[in-house]
JSON list of C-alpha atoms in Angstrom, two decimals:
[
{"chain": "A", "resi": 160, "resn": "MET", "atom": "CA", "xyz": [-17.70, -12.43, -26.93]},
{"chain": "A", "resi": 161, "resn": "LEU", "atom": "CA", "xyz": [-16.16, -10.95, -23.76]},
{"chain": "A", "resi": 162, "resn": "ASP", "atom": "CA", "xyz": [-12.62, -10.55, -25.09]},
{"chain": "A", "resi": 163, "resn": "PRO", "atom": "CA", "xyz": [-13.23, -7.47, -27.28]},
{"chain": "A", "resi": 164, "resn": "TYR", "atom": "CA", "xyz": [-14.55, -5.51, -24.29]},
{"chain": "A", "resi": 165, "resn": "ILE", "atom": "CA", "xyz": [-11.63, -6.51, -22.10]},
{"chain": "A", "resi": 166, "resn": "LEU", "atom": "CA", "xyz": [-9.07, -5.78, -24.80]},
{"chain": "A", "resi": 167, "resn": "LEU", "atom": "CA", "xyz": [-10.62, -2.38, -25.57]},
{"chain": "A", "resi": 168, "resn": "ALA", "atom": "CA", "xyz": [-10.73, -1.46, -21.86]},
{"chain": "A", "resi": 169, "resn": "ASN", "atom": "CA", "xyz": [-7.06, -2.44, -21.52]},
{"chain": "A", "resi": 170, "resn": "LEU", "atom": "CA", "xyz": [-6.16, -0.27, -24.49]},
{"chain": "A", "resi": 171, "resn": "TYR", "atom": "CA", "xyz": [-7.98, 2.66, -22.90]},
{"chain": "A", "resi": 172, "resn": "ALA", "atom": "CA", "xyz": [-6.12, 2.03, -19.63]},
{"chain": "A", "resi": 173, "resn": "LYS", "atom": "CA", "xyz": [-2.75, 2.00, -21.41]},
{"chain": "A", "resi": 174, "resn": "GLN", "atom": "CA", "xyz": [-3.65, 5.36, -22.91]},
{"chain": "A", "resi": 175, "resn": "LYS", "atom": "CA", "xyz": [-4.70, 6.64, -19.43]},
{"chain": "A", "resi": 176, "resn": "ARG", "atom": "CA", "xyz": [-8.29, 6.97, -20.71]},
{"chain": "A", "resi": 177, "resn": "PHE", "atom": "CA", "xyz": [-9.67, 5.30, -17.61]},
{"chain": "A", "resi": 178, "resn": "ASP", "atom": "CA", "xyz": [-13.19, 6.74, -17.80]},
{"chain": "A", "resi": 179, "resn": "GLU", "atom": "CA", "xyz": [-13.65, 5.17, -21.22]},
{"chain": "A", "resi": 180, "resn": "GLY", "atom": "CA", "xyz": [-12.22, 1.91, -19.93]},
{"chain": "A", "resi": 181, "resn": "VAL", "atom": "CA", "xyz": [-14.68, 1.92, -17.03]},
{"chain": "A", "resi": 182, "resn": "ARG", "atom": "CA", "xyz": [-17.62, 2.62, -19.37]},
{"chain": "A", "resi": 183, "resn": "THR", "atom": "CA", "xyz": [-16.52, -0.24, -21.63]},
{"chain": "A", "resi": 184, "resn": "LEU", "atom": "CA", "xyz": [-16.34, -2.68, -18.72]},
{"chain": "A", "resi": 185, "resn": "GLN", "atom": "CA", "xyz": [-19.62, -1.43, -17.28]},
{"chain": "A", "resi": 186, "resn": "SER", "atom": "CA", "xyz": [-21.21, -2.24, -20.65]},
{"chain": "A", "resi": 187, "resn": "LEU", "atom": "CA", "xyz": [-19.71, -5.72, -20.50]},
{"chain": "A", "resi": 188, "resn": "VAL", "atom": "CA", "xyz": [-21.04, -6.28, -16.98]},
{"chain": "A", "resi": 189, "resn": "GLN", "atom": "CA", "xyz": [-24.51, -5.07, -18.01]},
{"chain": "A", "resi": 190, "resn": "LEU", "atom": "CA", "xyz": [-24.57, -7.42, -20.98]},
{"chain": "A", "resi": 191, "resn": "HIS", "atom": "CA", "xyz": [-23.11, -10.39, -19.06]},
{"chain": "A", "resi": 192, "resn": "PRO", "atom": "CA", "xyz": [-23.80, -9.84, -15.34]},
{"chain": "A", "resi": 193, "resn": "ARG", "atom": "CA", "xyz": [-23.15, -13.50, -14.45]},
{"chain": "A", "resi": 194, "resn": "GLU", "atom": "CA", "xyz": [-19.64, -13.54, -15.96]},
{"chain": "A", "resi": 195, "resn": "ALA", "atom": "CA", "xyz": [-17.10, -13.01, -13.19]},
{"chain": "A", "resi": 196, "resn": "ILE", "atom": "CA", "xyz": [-14.33, -11.87, -15.54]},
{"chain": "A", "resi": 197, "resn": "GLY", "atom": "CA", "xyz": [-16.10, -8.61, -16.37]},
{"chain": "A", "resi": 198, "resn": "HIS", "atom": "CA", "xyz": [-16.47, -7.79, -12.69]},
{"chain": "A", "resi": 199, "resn": "TYR", "atom": "CA", "xyz": [-12.83, -8.72, -12.11]},
{"chain": "A", "resi": 200, "resn": "TYR", "atom": "CA", "xyz": [-11.50, -6.31, -14.74]},
{"chain": "A", "resi": 201, "resn": "LEU", "atom": "CA", "xyz": [-13.92, -3.59, -13.69]},
{"chain": "A", "resi": 202, "resn": "GLY", "atom": "CA", "xyz": [-12.64, -3.99, -10.12]},
{"chain": "A", "resi": 203, "resn": "ARG", "atom": "CA", "xyz": [-9.07, -3.65, -11.35]},
{"chain": "A", "resi": 204, "resn": "MET", "atom": "CA", "xyz": [-9.93, -0.51, -13.27]},
{"chain": "A", "resi": 205, "resn": "TYR", "atom": "CA", "xyz": [-11.64, 1.02, -10.23]},
{"chain": "A", "resi": 206, "resn": "GLU", "atom": "CA", "xyz": [-8.65, 0.11, -8.11]},
{"chain": "A", "resi": 207, "resn": "GLN", "atom": "CA", "xyz": [-6.31, 1.89, -10.54]},
{"chain": "A", "resi": 208, "resn": "LEU", "atom": "CA", "xyz": [-8.54, 4.95, -10.16]},
{"chain": "A", "resi": 209, "resn": "GLU", "atom": "CA", "xyz": [-8.37, 4.60, -6.34]},
{"chain": "A", "resi": 210, "resn": "LYS", "atom": "CA", "xyz": [-12.13, 4.05, -6.25]},
{"chain": "A", "resi": 211, "resn": "LEU", "atom": "CA", "xyz": [-11.68, 1.39, -3.61]},
{"chain": "A", "resi": 212, "resn": "PRO", "atom": "CA", "xyz": [-15.31, 0.94, -2.49]},
{"chain": "A", "resi": 213, "resn": "GLU", "atom": "CA", "xyz": [-16.30, 0.33, -6.11]},
{"chain": "A", "resi": 214, "resn": "ALA", "atom": "CA", "xyz": [-13.38, -2.08, -6.58]},
{"chain": "A", "resi": 215, "resn": "GLU", "atom": "CA", "xyz": [-14.41, -3.88, -3.39]},
{"chain": "A", "resi": 216, "resn": "ARG", "atom": "CA", "xyz": [-17.95, -4.28, -4.71]},
{"chain": "A", "resi": 217, "resn": "GLU", "atom": "CA", "xyz": [-16.77, -5.76, -8.00]},
{"chain": "A", "resi": 218, "resn": "TYR", "atom": "CA", "xyz": [-14.28, -8.17, -6.40]},
{"chain": "A", "resi": 219, "resn": "ALA", "atom": "CA", "xyz": [-16.97, -9.30, -3.95]},
{"chain": "A", "resi": 220, "resn": "ARG", "atom": "CA", "xyz": [-19.19, -9.99, -6.96]},
{"chain": "A", "resi": 221, "resn": "VAL", "atom": "CA", "xyz": [-16.43, -12.13, -8.51]},
{"chain": "A", "resi": 222, "resn": "ILE", "atom": "CA", "xyz": [-16.35, -14.27, -5.38]},
{"chain": "A", "resi": 223, "resn": "GLU", "atom": "CA", "xyz": [-20.13, -14.45, -5.31]},
{"chain": "A", "resi": 224, "resn": "LEU", "atom": "CA", "xyz": [-20.16, -15.74, -8.89]},
{"chain": "A", "resi": 225, "resn": "GLU", "atom": "CA", "xyz": [-17.11, -18.01, -8.56]},
{"chain": "A", "resi": 226, "resn": "GLN", "atom": "CA", "xyz": [-16.58, -19.03, -4.96]},
{"chain": "A", "resi": 227, "resn": "ALA", "atom": "CA", "xyz": [-13.37, -20.85, -5.86]},
{"chain": "A", "resi": 228, "resn": "SER", "atom": "CA", "xyz": [-11.86, -17.71, -7.41]},
{"chain": "A", "resi": 229, "resn": "GLN", "atom": "CA", "xyz": [-8.46, -17.29, -5.76]},
{"chain": "A", "resi": 230, "resn": "SER", "atom": "CA", "xyz": [-7.71, -14.18, -7.83]},
{"chain": "A", "resi": 231, "resn": "GLY", "atom": "CA", "xyz": [-10.99, -12.52, -6.81]},
{"chain": "A", "resi": 232, "resn": "PHE", "atom": "CA", "xyz": [-10.24, -13.38, -3.18]},
{"chain": "A", "resi": 233, "resn": "THR", "atom": "CA", "xyz": [-6.70, -11.99, -3.40]},
{"chain": "A", "resi": 234, "resn": "GLU", "atom": "CA", "xyz": [-7.88, -8.76, -5.01]},
{"chain": "A", "resi": 235, "resn": "LEU", "atom": "CA", "xyz": [-10.70, -8.31, -2.50]},
{"chain": "A", "resi": 236, "resn": "LEU", "atom": "CA", "xyz": [-8.34, -8.78, 0.44]},
{"chain": "A", "resi": 237, "resn": "ARG", "atom": "CA", "xyz": [-5.89, -6.24, -0.95]},
{"chain": "A", "resi": 238, "resn": "VAL", "atom": "CA", "xyz": [-8.63, -3.62, -1.42]},
{"chain": "A", "resi": 239, "resn": "LEU", "atom": "CA", "xyz": [-10.10, -4.28, 2.02]},
{"chain": "A", "resi": 240, "resn": "LEU", "atom": "CA", "xyz": [-6.70, -3.92, 3.68]},
{"chain": "A", "resi": 241, "resn": "LYS", "atom": "CA", "xyz": [-5.94, -0.73, 1.72]},
{"chain": "A", "resi": 242, "resn": "GLN", "atom": "CA", "xyz": [-9.16, 0.66, 3.20]},
{"chain": "A", "resi": 243, "resn": "LYS", "atom": "CA", "xyz": [-8.18, -0.61, 6.67]},
{"chain": "A", "resi": 244, "resn": "LYS", "atom": "CA", "xyz": [-11.29, -2.81, 6.79]},
{"chain": "A", "resi": 245, "resn": "THR", "atom": "CA", "xyz": [-9.56, -5.39, 8.94]},
{"chain": "A", "resi": 246, "resn": "GLU", "atom": "CA", "xyz": [-12.68, -7.03, 10.33]},
{"chain": "A", "resi": 247, "resn": "ARG", "atom": "CA", "xyz": [-14.20, -7.48, 6.89]},
{"chain": "A", "resi": 248, "resn": "ALA", "atom": "CA", "xyz": [-10.89, -8.95, 5.65]},
{"chain": "A", "resi": 249, "resn": "ARG", "atom": "CA", "xyz": [-10.87, -11.36, 8.57]},
{"chain": "A", "resi": 250, "resn": "ALA", "atom": "CA", "xyz": [-14.47, -12.37, 7.82]},
{"chain": "A", "resi": 251, "resn": "GLU", "atom": "CA", "xyz": [-13.61, -13.03, 4.16]},
{"chain": "A", "resi": 252, "resn": "CYS", "atom": "CA", "xyz": [-10.61, -15.12, 5.23]},
{"chain": "A", "resi": 253, "resn": "GLU", "atom": "CA", "xyz": [-12.71, -17.14, 7.65]},
{"chain": "A", "resi": 254, "resn": "ARG", "atom": "CA", "xyz": [-15.30, -17.73, 4.93]},
{"chain": "A", "resi": 255, "resn": "MET", "atom": "CA", "xyz": [-12.53, -18.90, 2.60]},
{"chain": "A", "resi": 256, "resn": "LEU", "atom": "CA", "xyz": [-11.09, -21.19, 5.28]},
{"chain": "A", "resi": 257, "resn": "GLU", "atom": "CA", "xyz": [-14.48, -22.84, 5.72]},
{"chain": "A", "resi": 258, "resn": "ARG", "atom": "CA", "xyz": [-14.43, -23.75, 2.02]},
{"chain": "A", "resi": 259, "resn": "GLU", "atom": "CA", "xyz": [-10.70, -24.33, 1.72]},
{"chain": "A", "resi": 260, "resn": "PRO", "atom": "CA", "xyz": [-9.02, -24.99, 5.11]},
{"chain": "A", "resi": 261, "resn": "SER", "atom": "CA", "xyz": [-5.50, -25.05, 3.67]},
{"chain": "A", "resi": 262, "resn": "ASN", "atom": "CA", "xyz": [-5.73, -21.68, 1.89]},
{"chain": "A", "resi": 263, "resn": "ALA", "atom": "CA", "xyz": [-2.31, -20.18, 2.63]},
{"chain": "A", "resi": 264, "resn": "LEU", "atom": "CA", "xyz": [-3.24, -16.56, 1.91]},
{"chain": "A", "resi": 265, "resn": "ALA", "atom": "CA", "xyz": [-6.28, -16.64, 4.19]},
{"chain": "A", "resi": 266, "resn": "ARG", "atom": "CA", "xyz": [-4.22, -18.19, 6.98]},
{"chain": "A", "resi": 267, "resn": "LYS", "atom": "CA", "xyz": [-1.43, -15.64, 6.52]},
{"chain": "A", "resi": 268, "resn": "VAL", "atom": "CA", "xyz": [-3.80, -12.65, 6.59]},
{"chain": "A", "resi": 269, "resn": "VAL", "atom": "CA", "xyz": [-5.66, -13.92, 9.66]},
{"chain": "A", "resi": 270, "resn": "SER", "atom": "CA", "xyz": [-2.38, -14.56, 11.47]},
{"chain": "A", "resi": 271, "resn": "HIS", "atom": "CA", "xyz": [-1.13, -11.04, 10.67]},
{"chain": "A", "resi": 272, "resn": "ILE", "atom": "CA", "xyz": [-4.39, -9.52, 11.89]},
{"chain": "A", "resi": 273, "resn": "MET", "atom": "CA", "xyz": [-4.11, -11.53, 15.10]},
{"chain": "A", "resi": 274, "resn": "LEU", "atom": "CA", "xyz": [-0.49, -10.44, 15.57]},
{"chain": "A", "resi": 275, "resn": "GLY", "atom": "CA", "xyz": [-1.65, -6.84, 15.29]},
{"chain": "A", "resi": 276, "resn": "GLU", "atom": "CA", "xyz": [-4.17, -7.56, 18.04]},
{"chain": "A", "resi": 277, "resn": "SER", "atom": "CA", "xyz": [-1.48, -9.24, 20.20]},
{"chain": "A", "resi": 278, "resn": "LYS", "atom": "CA", "xyz": [-3.30, -12.56, 19.96]},
{"chain": "A", "resi": 279, "resn": "LEU", "atom": "CA", "xyz": [-0.14, -14.61, 19.64]},
{"chain": "A", "resi": 280, "resn": "ASP", "atom": "CA", "xyz": [-1.67, -18.03, 20.30]},
{"chain": "A", "resi": 281, "resn": "GLY", "atom": "CA", "xyz": [-4.29, -17.52, 17.60]},
{"chain": "A", "resi": 282, "resn": "ALA", "atom": "CA", "xyz": [-1.66, -16.24, 15.17]},
{"chain": "A", "resi": 283, "resn": "LEU", "atom": "CA", "xyz": [0.51, -19.30, 15.79]},
{"chain": "A", "resi": 284, "resn": "GLU", "atom": "CA", "xyz": [-2.46, -21.56, 15.20]},
{"chain": "A", "resi": 285, "resn": "HIS", "atom": "CA", "xyz": [-2.70, -20.27, 11.65]}
]
């Protein structure tokens, strides 16, 4: 039931008809608000449009719905770092590390943030 919306939105995106793609995905999210995949693709569409706060909101929703979503986590981190929201990125990484202590991406991002703050011991720890 979700696939037609996603396929149609992707077709719109390929044709550079992003507004129609966004409307299609917004319809999907309204019909199926508890399905993370709709939020994921809507976040991607917003990111393509450089609507980073909107993309951030959708990726955060993906993680809320599917806490184990590595793709949602990766996308959220990228959007946060594009917006220079370093502290929020660190908080998301720390939340991920509580659930999954061996998460390589979370450790890498935290260590890079700490390097930028000249906290070498903390960076080495990660």
